CSV table of C-alpha atoms in Angstrom, one decimal:
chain,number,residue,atom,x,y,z
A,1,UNK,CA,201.1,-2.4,-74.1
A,2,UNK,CA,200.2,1.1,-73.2
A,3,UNK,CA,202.2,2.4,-75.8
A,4,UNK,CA,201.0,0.5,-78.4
A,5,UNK,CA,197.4,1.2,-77.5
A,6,UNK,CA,198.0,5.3,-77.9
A,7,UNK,CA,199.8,4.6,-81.1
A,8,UNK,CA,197.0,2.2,-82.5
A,9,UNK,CA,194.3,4.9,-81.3
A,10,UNK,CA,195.9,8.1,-82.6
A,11,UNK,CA,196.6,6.4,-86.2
A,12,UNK,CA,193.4,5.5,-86.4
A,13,UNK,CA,191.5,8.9,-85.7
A,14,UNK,CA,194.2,10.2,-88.5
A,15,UNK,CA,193.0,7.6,-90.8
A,16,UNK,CA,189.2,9.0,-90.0
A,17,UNK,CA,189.6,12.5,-89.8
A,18,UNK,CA,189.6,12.5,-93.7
A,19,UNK,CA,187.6,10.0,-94.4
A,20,UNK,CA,184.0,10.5,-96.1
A,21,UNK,CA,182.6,7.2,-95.3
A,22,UNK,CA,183.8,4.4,-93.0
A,23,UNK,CA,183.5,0.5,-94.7
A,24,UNK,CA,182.9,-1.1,-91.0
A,25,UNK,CA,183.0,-5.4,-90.8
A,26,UNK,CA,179.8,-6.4,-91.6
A,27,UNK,CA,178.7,-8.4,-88.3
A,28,UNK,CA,175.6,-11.0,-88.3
A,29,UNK,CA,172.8,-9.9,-85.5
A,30,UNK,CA,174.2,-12.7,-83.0
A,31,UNK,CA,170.7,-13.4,-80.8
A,32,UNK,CA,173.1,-14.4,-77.6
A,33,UNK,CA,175.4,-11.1,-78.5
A,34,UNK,CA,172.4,-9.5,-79.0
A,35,UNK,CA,170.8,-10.3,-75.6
A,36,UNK,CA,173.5,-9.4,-73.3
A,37,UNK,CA,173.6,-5.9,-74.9
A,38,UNK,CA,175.8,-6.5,-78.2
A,39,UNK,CA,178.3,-7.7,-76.5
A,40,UNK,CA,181.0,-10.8,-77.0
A,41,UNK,CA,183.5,-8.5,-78.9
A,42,UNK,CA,186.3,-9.0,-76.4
A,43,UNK,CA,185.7,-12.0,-74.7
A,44,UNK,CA,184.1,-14.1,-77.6
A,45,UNK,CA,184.4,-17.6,-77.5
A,46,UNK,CA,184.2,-20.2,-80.1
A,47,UNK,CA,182.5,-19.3,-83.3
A,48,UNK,CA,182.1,-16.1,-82.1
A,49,UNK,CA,185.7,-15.4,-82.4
A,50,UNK,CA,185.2,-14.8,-86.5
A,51,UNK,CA,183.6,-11.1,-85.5
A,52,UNK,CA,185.1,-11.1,-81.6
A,53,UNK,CA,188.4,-11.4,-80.1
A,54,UNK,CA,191.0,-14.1,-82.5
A,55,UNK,CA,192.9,-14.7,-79.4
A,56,UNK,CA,189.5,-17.1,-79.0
A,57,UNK,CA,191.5,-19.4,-81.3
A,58,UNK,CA,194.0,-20.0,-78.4
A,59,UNK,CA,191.4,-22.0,-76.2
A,60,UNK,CA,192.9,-25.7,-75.6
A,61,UNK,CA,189.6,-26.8,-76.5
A,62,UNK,CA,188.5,-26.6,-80.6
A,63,UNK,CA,185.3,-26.3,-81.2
A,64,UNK,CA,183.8,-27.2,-85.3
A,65,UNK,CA,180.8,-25.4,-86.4
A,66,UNK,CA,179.1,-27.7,-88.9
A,67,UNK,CA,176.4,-24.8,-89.9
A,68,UNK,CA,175.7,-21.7,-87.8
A,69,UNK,CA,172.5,-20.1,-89.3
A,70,UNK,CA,171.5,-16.6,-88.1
A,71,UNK,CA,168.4,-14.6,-89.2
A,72,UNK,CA,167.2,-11.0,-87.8
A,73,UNK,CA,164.0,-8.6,-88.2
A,74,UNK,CA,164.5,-5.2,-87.7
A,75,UNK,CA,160.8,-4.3,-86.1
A,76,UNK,CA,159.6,-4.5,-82.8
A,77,UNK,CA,157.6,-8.3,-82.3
A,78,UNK,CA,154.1,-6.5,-81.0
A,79,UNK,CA,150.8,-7.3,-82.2
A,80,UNK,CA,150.2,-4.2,-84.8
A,81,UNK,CA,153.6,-4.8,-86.1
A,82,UNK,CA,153.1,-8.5,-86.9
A,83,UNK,CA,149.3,-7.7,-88.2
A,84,UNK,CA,151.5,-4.9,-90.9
A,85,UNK,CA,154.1,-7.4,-91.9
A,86,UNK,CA,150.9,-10.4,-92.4
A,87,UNK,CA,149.2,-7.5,-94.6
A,88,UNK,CA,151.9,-6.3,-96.5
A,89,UNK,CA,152.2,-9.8,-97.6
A,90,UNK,CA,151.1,-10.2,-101.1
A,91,UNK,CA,151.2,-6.4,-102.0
A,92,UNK,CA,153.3,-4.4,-104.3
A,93,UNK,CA,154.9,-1.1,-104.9
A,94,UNK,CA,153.4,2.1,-103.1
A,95,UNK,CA,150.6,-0.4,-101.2
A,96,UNK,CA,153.2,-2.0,-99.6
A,97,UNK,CA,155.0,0.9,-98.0
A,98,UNK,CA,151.8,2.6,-96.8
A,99,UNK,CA,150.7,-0.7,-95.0
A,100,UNK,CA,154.5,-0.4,-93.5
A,101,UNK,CA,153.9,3.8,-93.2
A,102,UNK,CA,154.2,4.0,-89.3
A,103,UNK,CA,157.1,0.9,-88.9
A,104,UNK,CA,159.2,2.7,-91.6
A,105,UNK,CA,159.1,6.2,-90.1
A,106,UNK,CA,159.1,5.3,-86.5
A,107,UNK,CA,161.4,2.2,-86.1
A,108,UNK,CA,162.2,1.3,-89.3
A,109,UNK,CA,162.5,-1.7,-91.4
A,110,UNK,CA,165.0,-4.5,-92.6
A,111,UNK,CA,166.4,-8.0,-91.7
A,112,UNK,CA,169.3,-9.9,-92.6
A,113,UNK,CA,171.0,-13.6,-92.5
A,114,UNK,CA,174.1,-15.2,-91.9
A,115,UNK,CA,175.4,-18.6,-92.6
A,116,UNK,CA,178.7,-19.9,-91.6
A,117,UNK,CA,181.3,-22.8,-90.9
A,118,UNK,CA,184.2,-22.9,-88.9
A,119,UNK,CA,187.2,-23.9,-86.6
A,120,UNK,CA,188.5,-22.6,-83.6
A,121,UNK,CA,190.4,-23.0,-80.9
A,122,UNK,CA,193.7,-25.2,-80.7
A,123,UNK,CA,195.7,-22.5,-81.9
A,124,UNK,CA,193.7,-22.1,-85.0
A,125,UNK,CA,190.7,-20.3,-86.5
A,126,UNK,CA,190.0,-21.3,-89.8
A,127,UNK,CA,185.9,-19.6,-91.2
A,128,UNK,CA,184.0,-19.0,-94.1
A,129,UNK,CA,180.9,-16.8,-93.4
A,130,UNK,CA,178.5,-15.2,-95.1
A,131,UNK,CA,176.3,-12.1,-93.9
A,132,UNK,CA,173.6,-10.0,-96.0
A,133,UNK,CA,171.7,-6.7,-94.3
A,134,UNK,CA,169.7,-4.2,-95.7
A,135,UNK,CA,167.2,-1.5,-93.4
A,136,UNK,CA,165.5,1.5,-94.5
A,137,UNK,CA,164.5,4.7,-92.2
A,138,UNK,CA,162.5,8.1,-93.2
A,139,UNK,CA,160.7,10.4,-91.6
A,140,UNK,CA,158.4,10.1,-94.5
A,141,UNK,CA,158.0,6.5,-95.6
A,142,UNK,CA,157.9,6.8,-99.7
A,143,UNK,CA,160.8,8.6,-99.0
A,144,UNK,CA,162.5,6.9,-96.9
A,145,UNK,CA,166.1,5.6,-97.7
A,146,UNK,CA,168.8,2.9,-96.4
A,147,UNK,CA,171.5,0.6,-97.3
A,148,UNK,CA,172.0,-2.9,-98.8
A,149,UNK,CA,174.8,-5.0,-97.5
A,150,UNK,CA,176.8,-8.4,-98.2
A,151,UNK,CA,179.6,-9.2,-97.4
A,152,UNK,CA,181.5,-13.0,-97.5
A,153,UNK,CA,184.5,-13.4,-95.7
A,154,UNK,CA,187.5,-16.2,-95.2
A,155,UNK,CA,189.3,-16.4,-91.6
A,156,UNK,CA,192.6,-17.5,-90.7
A,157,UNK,CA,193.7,-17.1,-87.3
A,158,UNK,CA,196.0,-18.3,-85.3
A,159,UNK,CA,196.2,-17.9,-81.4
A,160,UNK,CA,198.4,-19.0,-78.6
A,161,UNK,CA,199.2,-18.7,-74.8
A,162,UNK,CA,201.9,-15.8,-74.0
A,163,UNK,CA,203.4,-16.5,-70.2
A,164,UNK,CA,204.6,-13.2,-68.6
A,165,UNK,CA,205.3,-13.2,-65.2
A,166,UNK,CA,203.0,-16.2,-64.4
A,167,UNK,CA,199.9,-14.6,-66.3
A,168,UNK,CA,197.9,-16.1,-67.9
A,169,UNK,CA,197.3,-14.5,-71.1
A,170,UNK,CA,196.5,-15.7,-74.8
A,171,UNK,CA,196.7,-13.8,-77.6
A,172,UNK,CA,195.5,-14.0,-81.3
A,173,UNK,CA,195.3,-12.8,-84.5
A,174,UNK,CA,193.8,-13.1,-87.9
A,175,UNK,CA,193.9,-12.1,-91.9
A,176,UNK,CA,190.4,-11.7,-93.4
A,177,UNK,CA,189.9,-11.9,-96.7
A,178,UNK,CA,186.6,-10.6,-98.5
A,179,UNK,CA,184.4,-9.8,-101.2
A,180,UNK,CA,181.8,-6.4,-100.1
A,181,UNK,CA,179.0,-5.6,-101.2
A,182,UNK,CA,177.2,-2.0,-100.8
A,183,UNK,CA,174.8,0.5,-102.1
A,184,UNK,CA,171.6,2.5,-101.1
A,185,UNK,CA,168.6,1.1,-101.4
A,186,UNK,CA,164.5,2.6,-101.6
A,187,UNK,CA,161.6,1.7,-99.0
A,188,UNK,CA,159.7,0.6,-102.3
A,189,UNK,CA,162.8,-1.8,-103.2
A,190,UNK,CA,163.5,-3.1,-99.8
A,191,UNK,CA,160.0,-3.7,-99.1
A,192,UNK,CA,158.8,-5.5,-102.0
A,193,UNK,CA,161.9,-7.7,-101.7
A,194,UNK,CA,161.2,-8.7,-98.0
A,195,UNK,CA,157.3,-9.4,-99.1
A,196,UNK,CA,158.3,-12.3,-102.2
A,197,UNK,CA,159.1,-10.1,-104.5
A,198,UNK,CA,162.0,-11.5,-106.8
A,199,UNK,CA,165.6,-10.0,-105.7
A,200,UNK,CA,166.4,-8.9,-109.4
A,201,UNK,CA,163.5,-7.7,-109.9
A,202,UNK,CA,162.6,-6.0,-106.8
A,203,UNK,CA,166.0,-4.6,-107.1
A,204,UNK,CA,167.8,-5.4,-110.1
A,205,UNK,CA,168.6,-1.2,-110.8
A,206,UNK,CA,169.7,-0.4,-107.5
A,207,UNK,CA,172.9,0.7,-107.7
A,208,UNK,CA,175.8,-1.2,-105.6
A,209,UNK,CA,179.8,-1.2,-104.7
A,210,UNK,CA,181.6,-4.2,-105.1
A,211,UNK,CA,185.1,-5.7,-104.7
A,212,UNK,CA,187.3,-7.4,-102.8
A,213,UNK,CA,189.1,-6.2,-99.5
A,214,UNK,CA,191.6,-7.4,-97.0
A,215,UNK,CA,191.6,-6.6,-93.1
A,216,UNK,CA,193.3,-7.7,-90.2
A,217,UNK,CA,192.1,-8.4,-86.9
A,218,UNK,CA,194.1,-8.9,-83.1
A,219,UNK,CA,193.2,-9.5,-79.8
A,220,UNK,CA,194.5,-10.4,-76.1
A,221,UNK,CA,192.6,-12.3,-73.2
A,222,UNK,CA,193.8,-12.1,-69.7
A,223,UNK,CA,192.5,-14.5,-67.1
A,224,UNK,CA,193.0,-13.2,-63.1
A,225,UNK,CA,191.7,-16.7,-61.7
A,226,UNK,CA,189.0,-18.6,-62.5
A,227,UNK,CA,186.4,-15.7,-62.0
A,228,UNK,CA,188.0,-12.8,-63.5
A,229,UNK,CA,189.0,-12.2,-67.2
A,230,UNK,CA,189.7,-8.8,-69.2
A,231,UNK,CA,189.9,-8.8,-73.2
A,232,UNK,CA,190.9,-6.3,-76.3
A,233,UNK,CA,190.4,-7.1,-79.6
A,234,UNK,CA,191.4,-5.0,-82.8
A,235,UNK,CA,189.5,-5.4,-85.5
A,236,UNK,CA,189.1,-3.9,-89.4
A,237,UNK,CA,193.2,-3.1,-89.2
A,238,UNK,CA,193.5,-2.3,-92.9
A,239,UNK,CA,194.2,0.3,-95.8
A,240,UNK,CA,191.5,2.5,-98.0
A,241,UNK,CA,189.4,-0.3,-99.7
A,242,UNK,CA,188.2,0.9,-103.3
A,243,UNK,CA,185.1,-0.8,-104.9
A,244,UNK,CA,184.1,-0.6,-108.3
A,245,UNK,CA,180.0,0.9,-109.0
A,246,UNK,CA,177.7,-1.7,-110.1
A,247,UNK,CA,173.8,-2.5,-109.8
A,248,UNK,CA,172.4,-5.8,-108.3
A,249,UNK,CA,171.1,-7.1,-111.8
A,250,UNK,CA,174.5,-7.0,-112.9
A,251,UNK,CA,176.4,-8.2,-109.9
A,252,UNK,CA,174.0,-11.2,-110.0
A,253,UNK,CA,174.5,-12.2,-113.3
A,254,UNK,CA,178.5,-11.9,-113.1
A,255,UNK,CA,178.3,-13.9,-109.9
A,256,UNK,CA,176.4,-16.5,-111.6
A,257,UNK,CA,178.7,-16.8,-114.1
A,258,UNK,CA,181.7,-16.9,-111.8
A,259,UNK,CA,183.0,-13.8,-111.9
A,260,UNK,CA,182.3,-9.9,-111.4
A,261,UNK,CA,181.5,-7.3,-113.4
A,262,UNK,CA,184.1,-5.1,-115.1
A,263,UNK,CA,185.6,-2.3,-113.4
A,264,UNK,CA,184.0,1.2,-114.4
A,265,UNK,CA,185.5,2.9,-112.3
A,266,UNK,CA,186.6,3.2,-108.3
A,267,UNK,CA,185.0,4.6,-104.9
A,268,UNK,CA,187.3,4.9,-102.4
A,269,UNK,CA,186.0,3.8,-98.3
A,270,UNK,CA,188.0,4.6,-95.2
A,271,UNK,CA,188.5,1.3,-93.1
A,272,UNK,CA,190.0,2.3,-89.4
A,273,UNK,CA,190.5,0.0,-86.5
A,274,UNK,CA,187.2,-0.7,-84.4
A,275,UNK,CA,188.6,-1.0,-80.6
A,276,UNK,CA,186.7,-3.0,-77.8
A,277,UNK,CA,188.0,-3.5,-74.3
A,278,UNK,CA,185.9,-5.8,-72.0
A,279,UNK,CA,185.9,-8.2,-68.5
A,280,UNK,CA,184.0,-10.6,-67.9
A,281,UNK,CA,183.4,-12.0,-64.1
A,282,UNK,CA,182.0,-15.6,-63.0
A,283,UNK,CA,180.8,-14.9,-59.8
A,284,UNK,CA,180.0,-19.3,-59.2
A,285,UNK,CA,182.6,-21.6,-59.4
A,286,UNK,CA,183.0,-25.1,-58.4
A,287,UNK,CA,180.6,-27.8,-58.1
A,288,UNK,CA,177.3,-25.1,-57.6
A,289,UNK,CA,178.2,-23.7,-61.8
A,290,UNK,CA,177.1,-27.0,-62.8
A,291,UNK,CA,173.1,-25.9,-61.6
A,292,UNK,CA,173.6,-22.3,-62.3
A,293,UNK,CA,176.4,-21.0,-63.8
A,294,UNK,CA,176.8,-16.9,-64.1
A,295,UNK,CA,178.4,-14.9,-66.8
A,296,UNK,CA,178.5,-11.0,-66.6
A,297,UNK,CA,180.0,-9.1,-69.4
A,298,UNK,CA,181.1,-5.1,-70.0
A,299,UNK,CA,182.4,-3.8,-72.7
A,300,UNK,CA,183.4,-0.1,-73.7
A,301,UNK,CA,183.0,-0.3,-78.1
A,302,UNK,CA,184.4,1.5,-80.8
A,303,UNK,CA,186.1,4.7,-79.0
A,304,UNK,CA,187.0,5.7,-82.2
A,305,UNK,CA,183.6,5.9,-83.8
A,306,UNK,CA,181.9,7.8,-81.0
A,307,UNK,CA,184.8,10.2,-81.1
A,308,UNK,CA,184.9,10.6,-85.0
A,309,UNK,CA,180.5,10.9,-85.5
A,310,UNK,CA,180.3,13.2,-82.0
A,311,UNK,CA,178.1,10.6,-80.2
A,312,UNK,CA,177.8,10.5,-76.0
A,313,UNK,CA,179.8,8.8,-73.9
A,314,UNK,CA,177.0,6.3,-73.2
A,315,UNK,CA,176.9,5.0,-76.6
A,316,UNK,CA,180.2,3.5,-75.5
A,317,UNK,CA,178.9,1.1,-73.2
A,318,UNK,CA,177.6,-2.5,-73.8
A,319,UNK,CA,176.8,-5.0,-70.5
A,320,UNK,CA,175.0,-8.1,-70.0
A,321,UNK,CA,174.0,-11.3,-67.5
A,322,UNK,CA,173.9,-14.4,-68.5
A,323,UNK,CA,172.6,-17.3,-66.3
A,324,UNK,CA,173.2,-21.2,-68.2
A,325,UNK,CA,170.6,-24.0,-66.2
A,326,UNK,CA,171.2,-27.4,-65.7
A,327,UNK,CA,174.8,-27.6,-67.5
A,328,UNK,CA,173.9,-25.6,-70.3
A,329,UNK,CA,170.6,-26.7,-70.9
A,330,UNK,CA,168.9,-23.8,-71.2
A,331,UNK,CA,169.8,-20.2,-70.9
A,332,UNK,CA,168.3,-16.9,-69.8
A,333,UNK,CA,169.8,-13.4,-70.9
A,334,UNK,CA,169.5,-9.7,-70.2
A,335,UNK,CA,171.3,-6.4,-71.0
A,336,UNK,CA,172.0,-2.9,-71.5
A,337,UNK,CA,172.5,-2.3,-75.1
A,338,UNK,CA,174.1,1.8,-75.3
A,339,UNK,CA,171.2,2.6,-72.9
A,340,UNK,CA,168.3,0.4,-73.9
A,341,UNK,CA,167.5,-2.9,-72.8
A,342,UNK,CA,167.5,-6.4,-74.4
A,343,UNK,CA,167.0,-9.9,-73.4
A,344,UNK,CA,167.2,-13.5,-74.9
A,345,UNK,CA,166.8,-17.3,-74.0
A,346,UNK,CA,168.6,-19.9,-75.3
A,347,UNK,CA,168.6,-24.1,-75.3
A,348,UNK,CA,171.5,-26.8,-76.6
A,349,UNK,CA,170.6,-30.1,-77.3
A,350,UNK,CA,174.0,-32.4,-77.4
A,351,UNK,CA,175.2,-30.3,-80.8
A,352,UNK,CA,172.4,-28.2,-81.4
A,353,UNK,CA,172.2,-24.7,-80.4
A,354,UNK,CA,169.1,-22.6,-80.5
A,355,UNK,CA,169.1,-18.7,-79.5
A,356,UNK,CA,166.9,-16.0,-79.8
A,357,UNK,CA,167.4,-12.4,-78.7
A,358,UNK,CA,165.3,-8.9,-78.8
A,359,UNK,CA,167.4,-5.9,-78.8
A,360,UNK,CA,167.3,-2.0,-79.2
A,361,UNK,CA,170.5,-0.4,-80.5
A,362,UNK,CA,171.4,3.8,-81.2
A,363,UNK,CA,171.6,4.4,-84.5
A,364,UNK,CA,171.8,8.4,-84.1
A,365,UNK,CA,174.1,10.8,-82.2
A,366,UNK,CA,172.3,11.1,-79.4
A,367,UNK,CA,170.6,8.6,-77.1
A,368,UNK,CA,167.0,8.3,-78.4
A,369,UNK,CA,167.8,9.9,-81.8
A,370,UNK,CA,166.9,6.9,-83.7
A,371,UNK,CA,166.3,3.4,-81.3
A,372,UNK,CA,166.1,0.4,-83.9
A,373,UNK,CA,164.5,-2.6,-82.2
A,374,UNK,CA,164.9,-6.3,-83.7
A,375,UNK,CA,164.4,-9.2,-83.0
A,376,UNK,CA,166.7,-12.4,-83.6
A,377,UNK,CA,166.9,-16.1,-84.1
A,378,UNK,CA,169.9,-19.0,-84.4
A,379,UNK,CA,170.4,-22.7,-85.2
A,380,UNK,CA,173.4,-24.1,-84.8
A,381,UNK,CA,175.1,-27.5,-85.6
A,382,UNK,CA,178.5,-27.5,-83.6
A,383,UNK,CA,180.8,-30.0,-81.5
């Protein structure tokens, strides 16, 4: 296993060291995730295991996802920010970006959704999910820039137990099939979409890469008694993936046809394996977890990443508590999120599950480069 790790990390920094940009997994904001510090990557569980750890699908116990619907803000919830968004309501163009002026150049501003079904556990992970993201940042706010990303994916996984010398260790893997989506995007775009404005319209020019793309994820679970468990998964195992240049207006009227547009070209984007190794501890067991039942999770993310774009060692680390009430009922969160703190609450009513998170994660080199605060929100229909 030692080996294999070392092999799996050298390849990959060879895979980065000429690479001009990196096409990473596009991940919905998960509120629970979120809360406990963005993590969940190696010791996912259920649905979760479509962006976690596939060996998830191993778990005796299936679990179907009817809907899972996910939405995020990327702005801070205080009162001046919420009084900006209410008055940039309505406007257009230029008015809308100096309403947004200080959110734009300080925090910055975006949102996204995700929507999916799915199976797993049994031995099998089978998921179609959908996940759309766009944010723009600038140190002047006309001028500021970002990104627009989609990105729908299909999952099949398999997973299943692996006895070695009386562990107990499960291990999984999956083939992901998708069609990406991504290009830059304005302030003046991005905000007059988020305010009503029509997608095409709002925009329709902005120029976009599309085309389809295969990766591969796997993952191990090891469980050291009933309080104890350590994870890795392996995810975005795949070639170069090449995308052909586009704008939205066209993209959406292929798609609405059924198809996408012709190929005029290709751009070429580095995909290299994103590492996480995590534990998890239960510290209650027995009868007493029924009242109060603890979760705390660690995780070290992405080793490759930090080591490719220079970033500190603390950018590394993701940790969180969880405490479930009553059986589940309802659910209190905290964590550390590459330095900065989050926190989240959650509730499950029979099949419904309801989560919301706030969260600050690094988007710079440096701790306190470039904080991005959000803010979260799930429903959920699963059994």
């Amino acid at each position: 296993m030692k080996r294999l790790l070392i092999i799996l990390f050298a390849s990959s920094l060879v895979l980065a060291a000429g690479a001009q940009e990196r096409l990473s997994e596009l991940r919905p904001k998960d509120p629970r995730a979120m809360a406990l510090g963005d993590t969940t990557q190696a010791l996912s569980s259920g649905y979760q295991a479509f962006f976690g750890n596939p060996a998830a699908f191993a778990n005796a116990k299936g679990q179907l996802t009817l809907l899972d619907a996910n939405a995020w803000l990327y702005a801070s919830p205080t009162t001046s920010n919420i009084a900006a968004l209410q008055a940039a309501m309505g406007q257009s163009g230029s008015d809308i970006v100096s309403t947004l002026n200080e959110l734009i150049t300080t925090n910055g501003v975006g949102g996204g959704a995700a929507f999916g079904i799915g199976y797993a556990g049994g031995g099998l992970g089978l998921g179609l999910t959908t996940v759309v993201d766009s944010y723009v940042w600038g140190e002047n706010a006309l001028g500021a820039t970002g990104s627009l990303d989609a990105q729908v994916s299909l999952t099949l996984g398999v997973g299943f137990p692996l006895r070695l010398f009386g562990l107990d260790l499960t291990v999984g893997g999956d083939l992901r099939p998708f069609l990406r989506m991504t290009g830059p995007i304005s302030s003046t775009q991005l905000t007059s979409m988020m305010t009503g404005g029509s997608p095409t319209e709002a925009i329709g020019s902005a120029e976009v890469d599309i085309g389809f793309g295969l990766a591969g994820d796997v993952g191990a679970r090891l469980n050291l008694g009933k309080r104890l468990s350590l994870g890795l998964s392996i995810r975005d195992i795949g070639t170069e993936q090449r995308l052909s240049p586009s704008t939205f207006g066209e993209v959406t009227d292929y798609l609405s046809q059924g198809t996408l547009p012709p190929s005029a070209g290709e751009v070429a984007y580095a995909m290299y394996p994103d590492i996480t190794l995590g534990a998890s501890i239960r510290p209650i067991v027995g009868p007493l977890s029924r009242l109060i039942d603890l979760l705390l999770l660690v995780e070290l993310q992405d080793p490759v990443g930090v080591i490719e774009e220079d970033k500190e060692i603390l950018q590394l680390l993701h940790a969180g508590l969880e405490a479930k009430l009553l059986g589940g009922l309802f659910s209190l969160r905290g964590g550390v999120n590459q330095g900065y703190l989050s926190m989240g609450v959650g509730m499950e009513l029979l099949a419904i599950k309801m989560n919301v998170g706030l969260f600050t994660e690094e988007l710079g080199f440096r701790p306190g480069d470039r904080p991005r605060t959000g803010v979260a929100a799930q429903l959920a229909l699963r059994f």
